[in-house]
Short mmCIF file of C-alpha atoms in Angstrom, two decimals:
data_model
loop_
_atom_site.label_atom_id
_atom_site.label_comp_id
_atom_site.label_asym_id
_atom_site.label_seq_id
_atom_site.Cartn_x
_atom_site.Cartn_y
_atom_site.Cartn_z
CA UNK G 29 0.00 0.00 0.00
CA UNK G 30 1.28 3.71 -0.75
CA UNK G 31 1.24 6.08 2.10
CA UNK G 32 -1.85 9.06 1.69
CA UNK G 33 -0.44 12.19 0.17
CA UNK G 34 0.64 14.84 2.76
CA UNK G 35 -2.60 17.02 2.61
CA UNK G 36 -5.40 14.74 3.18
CA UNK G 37 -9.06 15.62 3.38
CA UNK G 38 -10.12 16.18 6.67
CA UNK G 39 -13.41 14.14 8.15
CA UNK G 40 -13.85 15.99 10.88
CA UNK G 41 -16.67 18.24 12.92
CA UNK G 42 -16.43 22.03 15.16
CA UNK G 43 -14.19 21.67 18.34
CA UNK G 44 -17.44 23.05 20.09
CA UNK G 45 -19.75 20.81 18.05
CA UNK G 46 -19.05 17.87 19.97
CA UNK G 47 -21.65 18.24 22.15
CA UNK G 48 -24.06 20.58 20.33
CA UNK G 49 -24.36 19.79 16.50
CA UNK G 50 -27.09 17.75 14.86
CA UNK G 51 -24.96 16.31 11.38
CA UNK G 52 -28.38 15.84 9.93
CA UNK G 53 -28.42 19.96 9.88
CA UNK G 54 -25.78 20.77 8.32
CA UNK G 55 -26.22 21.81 4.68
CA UNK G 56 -25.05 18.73 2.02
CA UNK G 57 -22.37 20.79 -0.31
CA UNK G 58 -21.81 17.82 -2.81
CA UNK G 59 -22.64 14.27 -3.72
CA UNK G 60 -19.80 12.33 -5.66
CA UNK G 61 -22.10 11.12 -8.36
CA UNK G 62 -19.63 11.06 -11.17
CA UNK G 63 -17.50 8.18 -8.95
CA UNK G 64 -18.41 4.86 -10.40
CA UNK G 65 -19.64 2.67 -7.99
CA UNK G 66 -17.86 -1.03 -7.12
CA UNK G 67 -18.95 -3.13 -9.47
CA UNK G 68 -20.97 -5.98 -7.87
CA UNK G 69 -19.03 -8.88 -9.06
CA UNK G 70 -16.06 -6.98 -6.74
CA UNK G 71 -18.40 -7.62 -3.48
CA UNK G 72 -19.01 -11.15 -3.21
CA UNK G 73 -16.92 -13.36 -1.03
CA UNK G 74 -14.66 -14.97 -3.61
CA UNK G 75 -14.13 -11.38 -5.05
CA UNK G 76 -12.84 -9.81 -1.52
CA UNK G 77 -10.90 -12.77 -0.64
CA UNK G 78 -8.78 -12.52 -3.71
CA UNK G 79 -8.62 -8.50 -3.09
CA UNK G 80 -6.91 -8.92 0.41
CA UNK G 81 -4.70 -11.48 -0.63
CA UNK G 82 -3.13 -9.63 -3.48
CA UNK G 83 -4.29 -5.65 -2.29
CA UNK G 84 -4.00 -2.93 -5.20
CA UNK G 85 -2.08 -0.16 -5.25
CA UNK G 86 -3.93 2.59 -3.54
CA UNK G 87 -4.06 5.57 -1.83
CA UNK G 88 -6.52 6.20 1.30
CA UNK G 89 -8.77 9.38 1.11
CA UNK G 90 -9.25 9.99 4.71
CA UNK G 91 -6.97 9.35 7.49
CA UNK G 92 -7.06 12.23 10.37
CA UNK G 93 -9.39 14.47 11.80
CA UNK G 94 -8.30 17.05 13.93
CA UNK G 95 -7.27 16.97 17.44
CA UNK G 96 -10.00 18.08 19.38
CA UNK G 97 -9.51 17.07 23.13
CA UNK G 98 -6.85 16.38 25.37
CA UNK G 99 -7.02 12.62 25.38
CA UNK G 100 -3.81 11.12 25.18
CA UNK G 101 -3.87 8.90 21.73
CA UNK G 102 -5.08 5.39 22.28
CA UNK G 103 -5.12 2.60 19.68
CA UNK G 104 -8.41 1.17 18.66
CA UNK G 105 -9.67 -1.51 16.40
CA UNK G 106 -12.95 -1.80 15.19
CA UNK G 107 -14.67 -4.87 13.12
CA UNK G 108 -16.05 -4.09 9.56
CA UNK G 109 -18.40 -6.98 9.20
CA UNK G 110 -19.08 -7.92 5.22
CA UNK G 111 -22.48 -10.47 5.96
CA UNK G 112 -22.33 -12.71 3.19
CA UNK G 113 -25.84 -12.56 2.39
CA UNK G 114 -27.15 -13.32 -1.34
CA UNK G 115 -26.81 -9.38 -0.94
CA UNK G 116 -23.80 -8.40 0.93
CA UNK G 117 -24.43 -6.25 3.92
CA UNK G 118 -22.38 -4.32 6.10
CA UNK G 119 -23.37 -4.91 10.22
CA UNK G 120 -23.24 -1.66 11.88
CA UNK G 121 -24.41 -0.37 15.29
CA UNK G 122 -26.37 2.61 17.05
CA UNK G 123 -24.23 3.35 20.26
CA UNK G 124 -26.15 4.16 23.16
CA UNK G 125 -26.57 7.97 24.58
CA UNK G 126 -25.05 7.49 27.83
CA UNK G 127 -21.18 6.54 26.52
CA UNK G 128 -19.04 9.48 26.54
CA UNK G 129 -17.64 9.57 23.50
CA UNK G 130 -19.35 9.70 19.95
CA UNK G 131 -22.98 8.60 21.84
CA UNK G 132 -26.12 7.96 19.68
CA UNK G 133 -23.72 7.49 16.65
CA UNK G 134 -23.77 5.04 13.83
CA UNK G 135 -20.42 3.12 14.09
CA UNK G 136 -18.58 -0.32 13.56
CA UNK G 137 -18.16 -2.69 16.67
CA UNK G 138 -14.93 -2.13 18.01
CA UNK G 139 -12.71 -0.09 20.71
CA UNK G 140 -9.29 0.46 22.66
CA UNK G 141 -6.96 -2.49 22.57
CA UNK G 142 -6.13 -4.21 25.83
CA UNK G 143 -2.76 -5.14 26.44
CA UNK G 144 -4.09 -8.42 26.81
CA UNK G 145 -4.79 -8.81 23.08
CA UNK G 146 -3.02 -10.70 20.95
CA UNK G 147 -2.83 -8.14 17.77
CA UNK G 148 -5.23 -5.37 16.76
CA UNK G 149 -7.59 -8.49 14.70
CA UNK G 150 -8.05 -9.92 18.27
CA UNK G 151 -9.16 -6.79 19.88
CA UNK G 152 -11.46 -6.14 17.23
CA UNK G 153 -13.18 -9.97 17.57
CA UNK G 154 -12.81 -9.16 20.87
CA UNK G 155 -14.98 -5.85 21.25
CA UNK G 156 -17.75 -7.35 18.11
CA UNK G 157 -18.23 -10.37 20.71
CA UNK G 158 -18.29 -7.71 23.91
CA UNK G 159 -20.96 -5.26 22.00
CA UNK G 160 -22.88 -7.59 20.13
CA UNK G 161 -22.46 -11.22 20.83
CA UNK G 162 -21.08 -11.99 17.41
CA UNK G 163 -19.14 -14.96 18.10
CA UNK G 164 -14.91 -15.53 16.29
CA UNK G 165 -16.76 -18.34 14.54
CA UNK G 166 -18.96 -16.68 12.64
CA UNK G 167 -16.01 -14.19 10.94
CA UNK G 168 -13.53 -14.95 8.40
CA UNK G 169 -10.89 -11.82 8.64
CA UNK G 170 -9.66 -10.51 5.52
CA UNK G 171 -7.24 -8.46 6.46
CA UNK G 172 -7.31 -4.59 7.49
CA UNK G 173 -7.59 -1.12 6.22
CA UNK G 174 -5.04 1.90 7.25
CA UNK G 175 -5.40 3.54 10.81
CA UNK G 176 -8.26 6.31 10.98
CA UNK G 177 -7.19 9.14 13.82
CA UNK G 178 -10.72 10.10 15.37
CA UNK G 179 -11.38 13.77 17.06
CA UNK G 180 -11.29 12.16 20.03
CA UNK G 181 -7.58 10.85 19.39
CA UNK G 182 -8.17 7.19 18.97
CA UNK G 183 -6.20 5.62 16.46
CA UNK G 184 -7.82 3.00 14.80
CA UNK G 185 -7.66 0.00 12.86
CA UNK G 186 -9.97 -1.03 10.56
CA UNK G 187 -10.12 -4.62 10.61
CA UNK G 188 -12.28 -6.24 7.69
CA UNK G 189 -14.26 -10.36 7.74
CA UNK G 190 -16.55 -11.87 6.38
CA UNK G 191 -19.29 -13.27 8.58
CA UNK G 192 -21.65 -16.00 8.16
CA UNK G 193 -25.18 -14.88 7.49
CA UNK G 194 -26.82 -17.57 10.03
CA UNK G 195 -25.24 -15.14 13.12
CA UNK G 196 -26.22 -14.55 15.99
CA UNK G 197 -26.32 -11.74 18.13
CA UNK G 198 -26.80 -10.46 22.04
CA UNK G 199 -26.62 -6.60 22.48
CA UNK G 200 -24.58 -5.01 25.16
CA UNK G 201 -26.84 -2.61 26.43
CA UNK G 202 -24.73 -0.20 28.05
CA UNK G 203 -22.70 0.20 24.88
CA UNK G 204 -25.51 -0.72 21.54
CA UNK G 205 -29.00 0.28 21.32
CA UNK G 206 -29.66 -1.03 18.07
CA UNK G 207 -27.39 -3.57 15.48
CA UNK G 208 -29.02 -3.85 11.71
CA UNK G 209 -26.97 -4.46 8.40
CA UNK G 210 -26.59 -1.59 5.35
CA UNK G 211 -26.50 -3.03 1.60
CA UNK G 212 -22.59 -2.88 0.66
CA UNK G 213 -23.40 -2.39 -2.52
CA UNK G 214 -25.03 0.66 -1.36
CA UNK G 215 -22.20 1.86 0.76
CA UNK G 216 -19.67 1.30 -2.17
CA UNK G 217 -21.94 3.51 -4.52
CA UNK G 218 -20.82 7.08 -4.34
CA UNK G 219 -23.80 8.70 -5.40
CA UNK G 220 -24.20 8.33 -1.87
CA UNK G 221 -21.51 9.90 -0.31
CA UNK G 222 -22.36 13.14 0.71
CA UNK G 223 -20.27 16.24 1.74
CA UNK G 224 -20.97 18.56 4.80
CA UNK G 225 -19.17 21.35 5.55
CA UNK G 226 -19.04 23.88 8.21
CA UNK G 227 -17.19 26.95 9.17
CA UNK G 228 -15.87 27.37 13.02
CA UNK G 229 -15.37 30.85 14.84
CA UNK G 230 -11.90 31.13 13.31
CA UNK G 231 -13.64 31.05 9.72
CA UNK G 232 -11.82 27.11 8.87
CA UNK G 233 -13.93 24.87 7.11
CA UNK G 234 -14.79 21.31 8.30
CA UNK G 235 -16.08 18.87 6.16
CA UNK G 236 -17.15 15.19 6.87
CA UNK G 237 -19.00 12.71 4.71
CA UNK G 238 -22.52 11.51 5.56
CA UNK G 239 -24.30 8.05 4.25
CA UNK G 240 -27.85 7.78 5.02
CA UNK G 241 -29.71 5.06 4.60
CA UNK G 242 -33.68 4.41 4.67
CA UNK G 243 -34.43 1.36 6.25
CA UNK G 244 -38.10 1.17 6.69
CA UNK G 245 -39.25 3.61 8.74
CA UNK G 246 -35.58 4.29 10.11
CA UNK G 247 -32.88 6.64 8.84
CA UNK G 248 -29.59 5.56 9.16
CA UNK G 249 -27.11 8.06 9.54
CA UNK G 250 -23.68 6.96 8.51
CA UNK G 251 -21.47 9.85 8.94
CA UNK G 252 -18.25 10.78 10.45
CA UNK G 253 -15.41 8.26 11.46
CA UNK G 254 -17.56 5.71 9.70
CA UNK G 255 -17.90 7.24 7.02
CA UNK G 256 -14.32 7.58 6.40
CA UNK G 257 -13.33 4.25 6.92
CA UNK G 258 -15.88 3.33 4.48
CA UNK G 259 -15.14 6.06 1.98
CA UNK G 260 -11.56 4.43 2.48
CA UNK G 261 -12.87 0.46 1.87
CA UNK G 262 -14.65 2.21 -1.15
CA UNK G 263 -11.29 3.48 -2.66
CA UNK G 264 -9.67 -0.34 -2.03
CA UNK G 265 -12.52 -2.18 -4.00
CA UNK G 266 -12.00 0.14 -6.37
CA UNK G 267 -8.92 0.80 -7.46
#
């Protein structure tokens, strides 16, 4: 893999937005329509294997957000979990409002690695099967995806499997109010990435991505740190 170039879109929000913003606000100031999407014979299982076993050369879009607390930086992992449905899906959560960082948000399983685990794959099993009961035997890992620096100074690894559609799942309930699956194909389609943007009190612009989904009577707002890591999975399937 080639390192990102040195100035790297930032995915990022207001230092005084943590705590105040609604995302869903914030005025949409592009949609990358004129990106093909990944074609779907590039999604199924065979497909992805072979893609992690023999990764293009590629460049990540999105890598950092800015610094915006005082937290000393902390590796993470999370688990980007490719159900291998006759549909791929992608299994995300809805963290719960009382955690104290990035509550209410749409975001992978995953979380700080213990010294205890064995590499940043294990810490990732580890946290899906502490969050949402998805067992090491239902997930094939493919490999991993370059670190994504949150606001809040995490450092994480992306860490990608495929699981088994007949899963089964227990929800933490201090950490996951709801678990339901997005259409990969739909996350891989750039038509519906969306840009946000915002200027703070010293007149710099933020921008972030956003990927809402409809499901039902539910909107599911992918935005963010998620966002990025899948705008990043987007440019490896593509390339």
């Amino acid at each position: 893999m080639r390192s990102a170039p040195a100035e790297e879109t930032v995915n990022a929000v207001l230092p005084s937005a943590l705590r105040t913003f609604d995302p869903r606000e914030v005025p949409v100031v592009g949609v990358d329509t004129a990106l093909p999407a990944v074609p779907p014979s590039r999604l199924n299982a065979q497909a992805l294997r072979a893609r992690f076993a023999a990764p293009p050369t590629w460049t990540p879009e999105l890598r950092h957000e800015p610094r915006l607390t005082s937290r000393v930086p902390a590796a993470a992992a999370v688990l980007v979990p490719i159900v291998m449905r006759e549909e791929p899906t992608v299994l995300l959560t809805e963290r719960t409002a009382n955690l104290s960082t990035h509550s209410g948000q749409v975001a992978f399983p995953g979380g700080r690695v213990d010294p205890e685990d064995a590499n940043v794959a294990a810490a990732a099993l580890r946290e899906a099967w502490e969050e949402v009961g998805l067992s090491a035997e239902y997930i094939e890992v493919l490999g991993q995806l370059p670190t994504y620096t949150t606001v809040t100074s995490f450092i994480v690894t992306p860490v990608v499997g495929l699981v088994h559609p007949d899963l089964e799942l227990t929800l933490n309930p201090y950490e996951v109010a709801q678990a339901f699956e997005v259409p990969l194909a739909y996350l891989m389609n750039p038509a519906n990435h969306r840009r946000h943007a915002l200027v703070d009190d010293a007149l710099q612009s933020r921008e972030w991505l956003s990927m809402p989904y409809q499901d039902g009577a539910h909107e599911r707002y992918v935005w963010g740190a998620t966002a990025g890591m899948l705008r990043n999975l987007y440019r490896f399937l593509a390339a």
